[in-house]
């Protein structure tokens, strides 16, 4: 009854309606896998950020099922270049794995409840470990474009939260602890994998802003003073729904550009995509070492 009075959430997607939409999306994915016994019941999902589509190479070429986001009910379709918008299901180290190639962002006009619909559908399918990747600007002056940062904490300055609205009690608790959101064991494995792959791995705090503009110099100064090492426009909503559902989270940020107050040129989306390609090769090398341990 209380839900009926909650017309205040502008997208109208909350409570039972949100739960219904998540189930509908999950059922559509399950249905697409019905003829592929080896790909059912995936426990691992990997979300690919801007320019990181090459990570799909980590899946065996066969068997694979590809599902365009547009074919999955209730999943929003992205409009940003570098985000293919396709769910690829395949085997990584012999285990069924979901690769979410491309994500939609709240700045495209979606609520964070909508933005996280596909991740929540994956969690409903039984995913217990979520690996997130994104592109970011490096606030930490020691970071160079093309380098990789392991996210060990986040600051949510997006102005929104996907868990706003009546709590979905069947999925998780009302008040989600976030002090240890980034699984310490997984981070240890990630550092070791980076060492074996010969990939330099920074570690630090990711700050999420809503975007879509890149930051002003005054904002960059503030974000660094707040304790940020990298800044971007995604990932935090996905971490929140995954932690709400009790899944383990590991997240990598690809620093595609310097984002210090004294930067000597303005960042462009083209630069982000180009440097994403450079960094993606490093991330693929790291994940190739890491995946067998994640699915073990
Ligand atoms: N700021 C915000 N998001 C980003 C950046 C940036 O400098 N680079 C890539 N994503």
Short mmCIF file of C-alpha atoms and ligand atoms in Angstrom, two decimals:
data_model
loop_
_atom_site.label_atom_id
_atom_site.label_comp_id
_atom_site.label_asym_id
_atom_site.label_seq_id
_atom_site.Cartn_x
_atom_site.Cartn_y
_atom_site.Cartn_z
CA UNK A 1 0.00 0.00 0.00
CA UNK A 2 2.78 2.32 0.91
CA UNK A 3 4.28 1.77 -2.57
CA UNK A 4 1.18 3.23 -4.21
CA UNK A 5 1.97 6.59 -2.69
CA UNK A 6 5.54 6.61 -3.96
CA UNK A 7 4.84 8.37 -7.23
CA UNK A 8 7.79 10.59 -6.38
CA UNK A 9 10.33 8.30 -8.09
CA UNK A 10 10.18 9.75 -11.59
CA UNK A 11 10.83 6.59 -13.58
CA UNK A 12 8.01 4.72 -11.78
CA UNK A 13 10.32 1.70 -11.51
CA UNK A 14 10.60 0.59 -7.92
CA UNK A 15 9.37 -2.05 -5.50
CA UNK A 16 7.34 -4.86 -7.04
CA UNK A 17 7.56 -3.32 -10.51
CA UNK A 18 11.36 -3.24 -10.31
CA UNK A 19 11.46 -6.83 -9.10
CA UNK A 20 9.14 -7.91 -11.94
CA UNK A 21 11.37 -6.23 -14.53
CA UNK A 22 14.54 -7.81 -13.13
CA UNK A 23 12.90 -11.26 -13.24
CA UNK A 24 11.67 -10.68 -16.78
CA UNK A 25 15.18 -9.75 -17.95
CA UNK A 26 16.72 -12.73 -16.15
CA UNK A 27 14.15 -15.09 -17.67
CA UNK A 28 14.91 -13.80 -21.17
CA UNK A 29 18.63 -14.49 -20.68
CA UNK A 30 17.88 -17.94 -19.24
CA UNK A 31 15.69 -18.65 -22.24
CA UNK A 32 18.48 -17.68 -24.67
CA UNK A 33 20.75 -20.23 -22.98
CA UNK A 34 18.26 -23.11 -22.95
CA UNK A 35 20.01 -25.00 -25.79
CA UNK A 36 23.49 -24.50 -24.30
CA UNK A 37 23.85 -26.77 -21.27
CA UNK A 38 27.51 -25.76 -20.79
CA UNK A 39 26.61 -22.08 -20.44
CA UNK A 40 23.84 -22.31 -17.88
CA UNK A 41 24.13 -21.13 -14.27
CA UNK A 42 26.97 -18.60 -14.71
CA UNK A 43 28.57 -17.54 -11.44
CA UNK A 44 30.86 -14.83 -12.84
CA UNK A 45 30.00 -11.64 -14.74
CA UNK A 46 32.37 -9.04 -16.18
CA UNK A 47 31.21 -5.54 -17.12
CA UNK A 48 33.26 -3.80 -19.82
CA UNK A 49 33.72 -0.06 -19.86
CA UNK A 50 34.52 2.31 -22.73
CA UNK A 51 36.90 0.82 -25.30
CA UNK A 52 37.31 -2.42 -23.36
CA UNK A 53 35.46 -4.70 -25.76
CA UNK A 54 38.65 -6.71 -26.39
CA UNK A 55 38.18 -8.39 -23.04
CA UNK A 56 35.68 -10.66 -24.82
CA UNK A 57 38.77 -12.47 -26.22
CA UNK A 58 39.08 -14.12 -22.84
CA UNK A 59 36.10 -16.32 -23.58
CA UNK A 60 36.56 -19.52 -25.58
CA UNK A 61 35.41 -18.96 -29.19
CA UNK A 62 32.88 -21.79 -28.79
CA UNK A 63 30.30 -22.14 -27.43
CA UNK A 64 29.12 -18.57 -27.25
CA UNK A 65 25.72 -16.95 -27.07
CA UNK A 66 25.43 -13.27 -27.96
CA UNK A 67 22.36 -11.31 -26.94
CA UNK A 68 21.94 -7.67 -27.96
CA UNK A 69 20.83 -5.54 -25.02
CA UNK A 70 17.83 -4.51 -27.12
CA UNK A 71 16.60 -8.11 -27.04
CA UNK A 72 16.54 -8.26 -23.26
CA UNK A 73 13.35 -6.73 -21.88
CA UNK A 74 13.73 -3.69 -19.60
CA UNK A 75 17.46 -3.28 -20.25
CA UNK A 76 18.24 0.23 -21.49
CA UNK A 77 20.25 0.67 -24.67
CA UNK A 78 23.32 2.87 -24.62
CA UNK A 79 24.00 5.66 -27.06
CA UNK A 80 27.70 6.26 -26.40
CA UNK A 81 30.39 5.24 -28.89
CA UNK A 82 32.64 2.49 -27.58
CA UNK A 83 29.76 0.73 -25.83
CA UNK A 84 28.55 -2.13 -27.99
CA UNK A 85 25.59 -3.10 -25.87
CA UNK A 86 25.79 -6.86 -26.08
CA UNK A 87 25.71 -9.65 -23.54
CA UNK A 88 28.13 -12.43 -24.45
CA UNK A 89 27.92 -15.74 -22.64
CA UNK A 90 30.82 -18.13 -23.00
CA UNK A 91 33.34 -20.26 -21.15
CA UNK A 92 36.21 -18.66 -19.23
CA UNK A 93 38.62 -21.20 -17.79
CA UNK A 94 35.94 -23.83 -18.42
CA UNK A 95 33.17 -22.06 -16.50
CA UNK A 96 30.13 -20.22 -17.85
CA UNK A 97 30.75 -16.48 -17.70
CA UNK A 98 28.70 -13.44 -18.63
CA UNK A 99 30.45 -10.56 -20.36
CA UNK A 100 28.43 -7.35 -20.41
CA UNK A 101 30.01 -5.53 -23.31
CA UNK A 102 28.97 -1.92 -22.88
CA UNK A 103 26.89 -0.23 -20.22
CA UNK A 104 24.38 2.55 -20.15
CA UNK A 105 24.93 5.57 -17.95
CA UNK A 106 22.58 7.72 -15.93
CA UNK A 107 23.74 10.74 -17.95
CA UNK A 108 22.01 9.26 -20.99
CA UNK A 109 18.75 9.94 -19.19
CA UNK A 110 18.22 6.77 -17.17
CA UNK A 111 17.73 6.34 -13.46
CA UNK A 112 20.34 4.28 -11.64
CA UNK A 113 17.60 1.66 -11.12
CA UNK A 114 17.40 1.31 -14.90
CA UNK A 115 21.17 1.48 -15.41
CA UNK A 116 21.67 -1.49 -13.07
CA UNK A 117 18.83 -3.63 -14.50
CA UNK A 118 21.12 -5.97 -16.45
CA UNK A 119 23.56 -6.47 -13.58
CA UNK A 120 20.62 -7.25 -11.31
CA UNK A 121 19.31 -9.74 -13.88
CA UNK A 122 22.74 -11.41 -13.86
CA UNK A 123 22.67 -11.55 -10.06
CA UNK A 124 19.20 -13.11 -10.28
CA UNK A 125 20.68 -15.78 -12.57
CA UNK A 126 23.07 -16.72 -9.78
CA UNK A 127 26.15 -14.57 -10.40
CA UNK A 128 28.21 -14.42 -7.20
CA UNK A 129 31.30 -12.57 -8.42
CA UNK A 130 31.13 -9.34 -10.37
CA UNK A 131 34.18 -7.88 -12.11
CA UNK A 132 33.71 -4.25 -13.14
CA UNK A 133 35.87 -2.23 -15.50
CA UNK A 134 35.66 1.40 -16.50
CA UNK A 135 37.57 4.27 -18.03
CA UNK A 136 38.55 7.14 -15.78
CA UNK A 137 40.56 10.30 -15.49
CA UNK A 138 43.62 10.01 -13.25
CA UNK A 139 43.39 12.46 -10.34
CA UNK A 140 46.52 11.01 -8.78
CA UNK A 141 49.46 12.83 -10.40
CA UNK A 142 51.48 9.60 -10.35
CA UNK A 143 49.07 7.97 -12.82
CA UNK A 144 49.65 8.09 -16.56
CA UNK A 145 47.19 7.55 -19.39
CA UNK A 146 46.95 3.86 -20.30
CA UNK A 147 47.65 2.59 -16.78
CA UNK A 148 45.38 0.39 -14.69
CA UNK A 149 44.09 1.07 -11.17
CA UNK A 150 42.58 -1.53 -8.88
CA UNK A 151 39.66 0.18 -7.14
CA UNK A 152 39.89 -0.29 -3.38
CA UNK A 153 37.16 2.17 -2.41
CA UNK A 154 34.69 4.61 -3.92
CA UNK A 155 33.05 7.95 -3.26
CA UNK A 156 29.56 8.36 -4.67
CA UNK A 157 29.13 11.96 -5.85
CA UNK A 158 26.68 10.96 -8.59
CA UNK A 159 23.72 12.43 -6.75
CA UNK A 160 21.74 9.19 -7.10
CA UNK A 161 21.65 5.63 -5.79
CA UNK A 162 20.05 2.54 -7.37
CA UNK A 163 18.86 1.31 -3.97
CA UNK A 164 16.55 4.31 -3.45
CA UNK A 165 12.92 3.21 -3.13
CA UNK A 166 11.24 0.41 -1.20
CA UNK A 167 13.84 -2.21 -0.37
CA UNK A 168 13.64 -5.43 -2.37
CA UNK A 169 13.75 -7.66 0.71
CA UNK A 170 14.10 -10.85 -1.34
CA UNK A 171 17.36 -9.54 -2.79
CA UNK A 172 19.13 -7.95 0.17
CA UNK A 173 18.99 -5.69 3.22
CA UNK A 174 17.72 -2.12 3.43
CA UNK A 175 21.00 -0.76 4.79
CA UNK A 176 24.00 -2.07 2.91
CA UNK A 177 27.42 -1.88 4.57
CA UNK A 178 30.09 -0.53 2.21
CA UNK A 179 33.27 -0.37 4.29
CA UNK A 180 34.63 -3.59 2.75
CA UNK A 181 32.82 -3.48 -0.59
CA UNK A 182 35.87 -4.50 -2.63
CA UNK A 183 36.68 -8.06 -1.69
CA UNK A 184 40.13 -8.24 -0.06
CA UNK A 185 40.82 -11.81 -1.21
CA UNK A 186 39.98 -10.94 -4.81
CA UNK A 187 42.21 -7.88 -4.64
CA UNK A 188 45.08 -10.02 -3.38
CA UNK A 189 44.55 -12.39 -6.31
CA UNK A 190 44.40 -9.43 -8.71
CA UNK A 191 47.72 -8.02 -7.47
CA UNK A 192 49.38 -11.41 -7.84
CA UNK A 193 47.91 -11.86 -11.33
CA UNK A 194 49.18 -8.42 -12.35
CA UNK A 195 52.65 -9.40 -11.12
CA UNK A 196 52.62 -12.62 -13.17
CA UNK A 197 51.35 -10.75 -16.24
CA UNK A 198 53.97 -8.02 -15.85
CA UNK A 199 51.26 -5.35 -15.62
CA UNK A 200 51.80 -2.37 -13.35
CA UNK A 201 48.74 -2.08 -11.11
CA UNK A 202 47.95 1.10 -9.21
CA UNK A 203 45.43 1.00 -6.41
CA UNK A 204 43.12 3.72 -5.17
CA UNK A 205 39.80 5.46 -4.71
CA UNK A 206 37.36 5.97 -7.59
CA UNK A 207 35.01 8.94 -7.42
CA UNK A 208 31.82 8.84 -9.43
CA UNK A 209 30.23 12.02 -10.76
CA UNK A 210 27.08 12.07 -12.88
CA UNK A 211 28.77 13.54 -15.98
CA UNK A 212 28.33 13.89 -18.88
CA UNK A 213 30.77 16.81 -18.87
CA UNK A 214 34.38 16.24 -17.94
CA UNK A 215 35.47 18.09 -14.83
CA UNK A 216 36.50 21.70 -14.40
CA UNK A 217 39.94 22.44 -12.96
CA UNK A 218 38.32 23.51 -9.69
CA UNK A 219 36.43 20.21 -9.55
CA UNK A 220 39.62 18.24 -10.21
CA UNK A 221 41.34 20.10 -7.35
CA UNK A 222 38.39 19.34 -5.06
CA UNK A 223 38.17 15.66 -6.04
CA UNK A 224 41.87 15.14 -5.35
CA UNK A 225 41.53 16.93 -1.99
CA UNK A 226 38.60 14.62 -1.16
CA UNK A 227 40.87 11.61 -1.51
CA UNK A 228 40.15 10.51 -5.07
CA UNK A 229 42.71 8.81 -7.30
CA UNK A 230 40.48 8.45 -10.37
CA UNK A 231 37.22 10.02 -11.53
CA UNK A 232 34.54 8.62 -13.80
CA UNK A 233 30.83 8.38 -14.52
CA UNK A 234 29.90 4.76 -13.77
CA UNK A 235 30.53 1.64 -11.69
CA UNK A 236 29.33 2.79 -8.26
CA UNK A 237 25.66 1.89 -9.01
CA UNK A 238 26.73 -1.62 -10.04
CA UNK A 239 28.83 -2.03 -6.91
CA UNK A 240 25.83 -1.01 -4.82
CA UNK A 241 23.39 -3.54 -6.32
CA UNK A 242 26.02 -6.29 -6.19
CA UNK A 243 26.80 -5.63 -2.51
CA UNK A 244 23.08 -5.39 -1.79
CA UNK A 245 22.78 -8.92 -3.20
CA UNK A 246 25.85 -10.12 -1.30
CA UNK A 247 27.99 -10.78 -4.39
CA UNK A 248 31.77 -10.32 -4.35
CA UNK A 249 33.04 -7.31 -6.26
CA UNK A 250 36.36 -6.62 -7.96
CA UNK A 251 36.83 -3.46 -10.04
CA UNK A 252 39.49 -2.08 -12.35
CA UNK A 253 39.72 1.43 -13.67
CA UNK A 254 41.61 2.17 -16.83
CA UNK A 255 43.14 5.62 -16.57
CA UNK A 256 42.61 7.03 -20.07
CA UNK A 257 43.76 10.58 -19.38
CA UNK A 258 45.37 12.68 -16.73
CA UNK A 259 42.79 14.59 -14.69
CA UNK A 260 44.92 16.87 -12.55
CA UNK A 261 44.21 20.57 -12.19
CA UNK A 262 47.30 21.45 -14.25
CA UNK A 263 46.46 19.26 -17.31
CA UNK A 264 47.84 20.81 -20.47
CA UNK A 265 45.03 19.88 -22.87
CA UNK A 266 41.33 19.24 -22.75
CA UNK A 267 40.22 15.60 -22.62
CA UNK A 268 38.05 14.28 -25.47
CA UNK A 269 35.95 11.14 -25.82
CA UNK A 270 38.20 10.10 -28.72
CA UNK A 271 41.25 10.26 -26.44
CA UNK A 272 39.41 8.20 -23.84
CA UNK A 273 38.59 5.51 -26.42
CA UNK A 274 42.10 5.50 -27.92
CA UNK A 275 43.86 5.21 -24.56
CA UNK A 276 41.23 2.67 -23.52
CA UNK A 277 42.55 0.43 -26.30
CA UNK A 278 46.12 0.77 -25.00
CA UNK A 279 45.09 -0.01 -21.46
CA UNK A 280 42.70 -2.77 -22.52
CA UNK A 281 45.63 -4.89 -23.69
CA UNK A 282 47.09 -4.65 -20.17
CA UNK A 283 43.78 -5.46 -18.57
CA UNK A 284 43.29 -8.48 -20.85
CA UNK A 285 46.75 -9.78 -19.89
CA UNK A 286 45.94 -9.34 -16.21
CA UNK A 287 42.48 -10.94 -16.48
CA UNK A 288 43.88 -13.88 -18.45
CA UNK A 289 45.97 -14.71 -15.37
CA UNK A 290 43.21 -13.94 -12.93
CA UNK A 291 40.09 -15.58 -14.42
CA UNK A 292 41.01 -19.20 -13.66
CA UNK A 293 41.25 -18.20 -9.99
CA UNK A 294 37.98 -16.28 -10.04
CA UNK A 295 35.99 -19.22 -11.37
CA UNK A 296 37.78 -21.86 -9.28
N1 LIG B 1 36.52 12.35 -16.14
C1 LIG B 1 35.40 11.62 -15.99
N2 LIG B 1 35.20 10.45 -16.60
C2 LIG B 1 36.18 10.00 -17.40
C3 LIG B 1 37.37 10.70 -17.60
C4 LIG B 1 37.55 11.95 -16.94
O1 LIG B 1 38.58 12.64 -17.07
N3 LIG B 1 38.14 9.97 -18.46
C5 LIG B 1 37.42 8.85 -18.75
N4 LIG B 1 36.24 8.87 -18.11
#
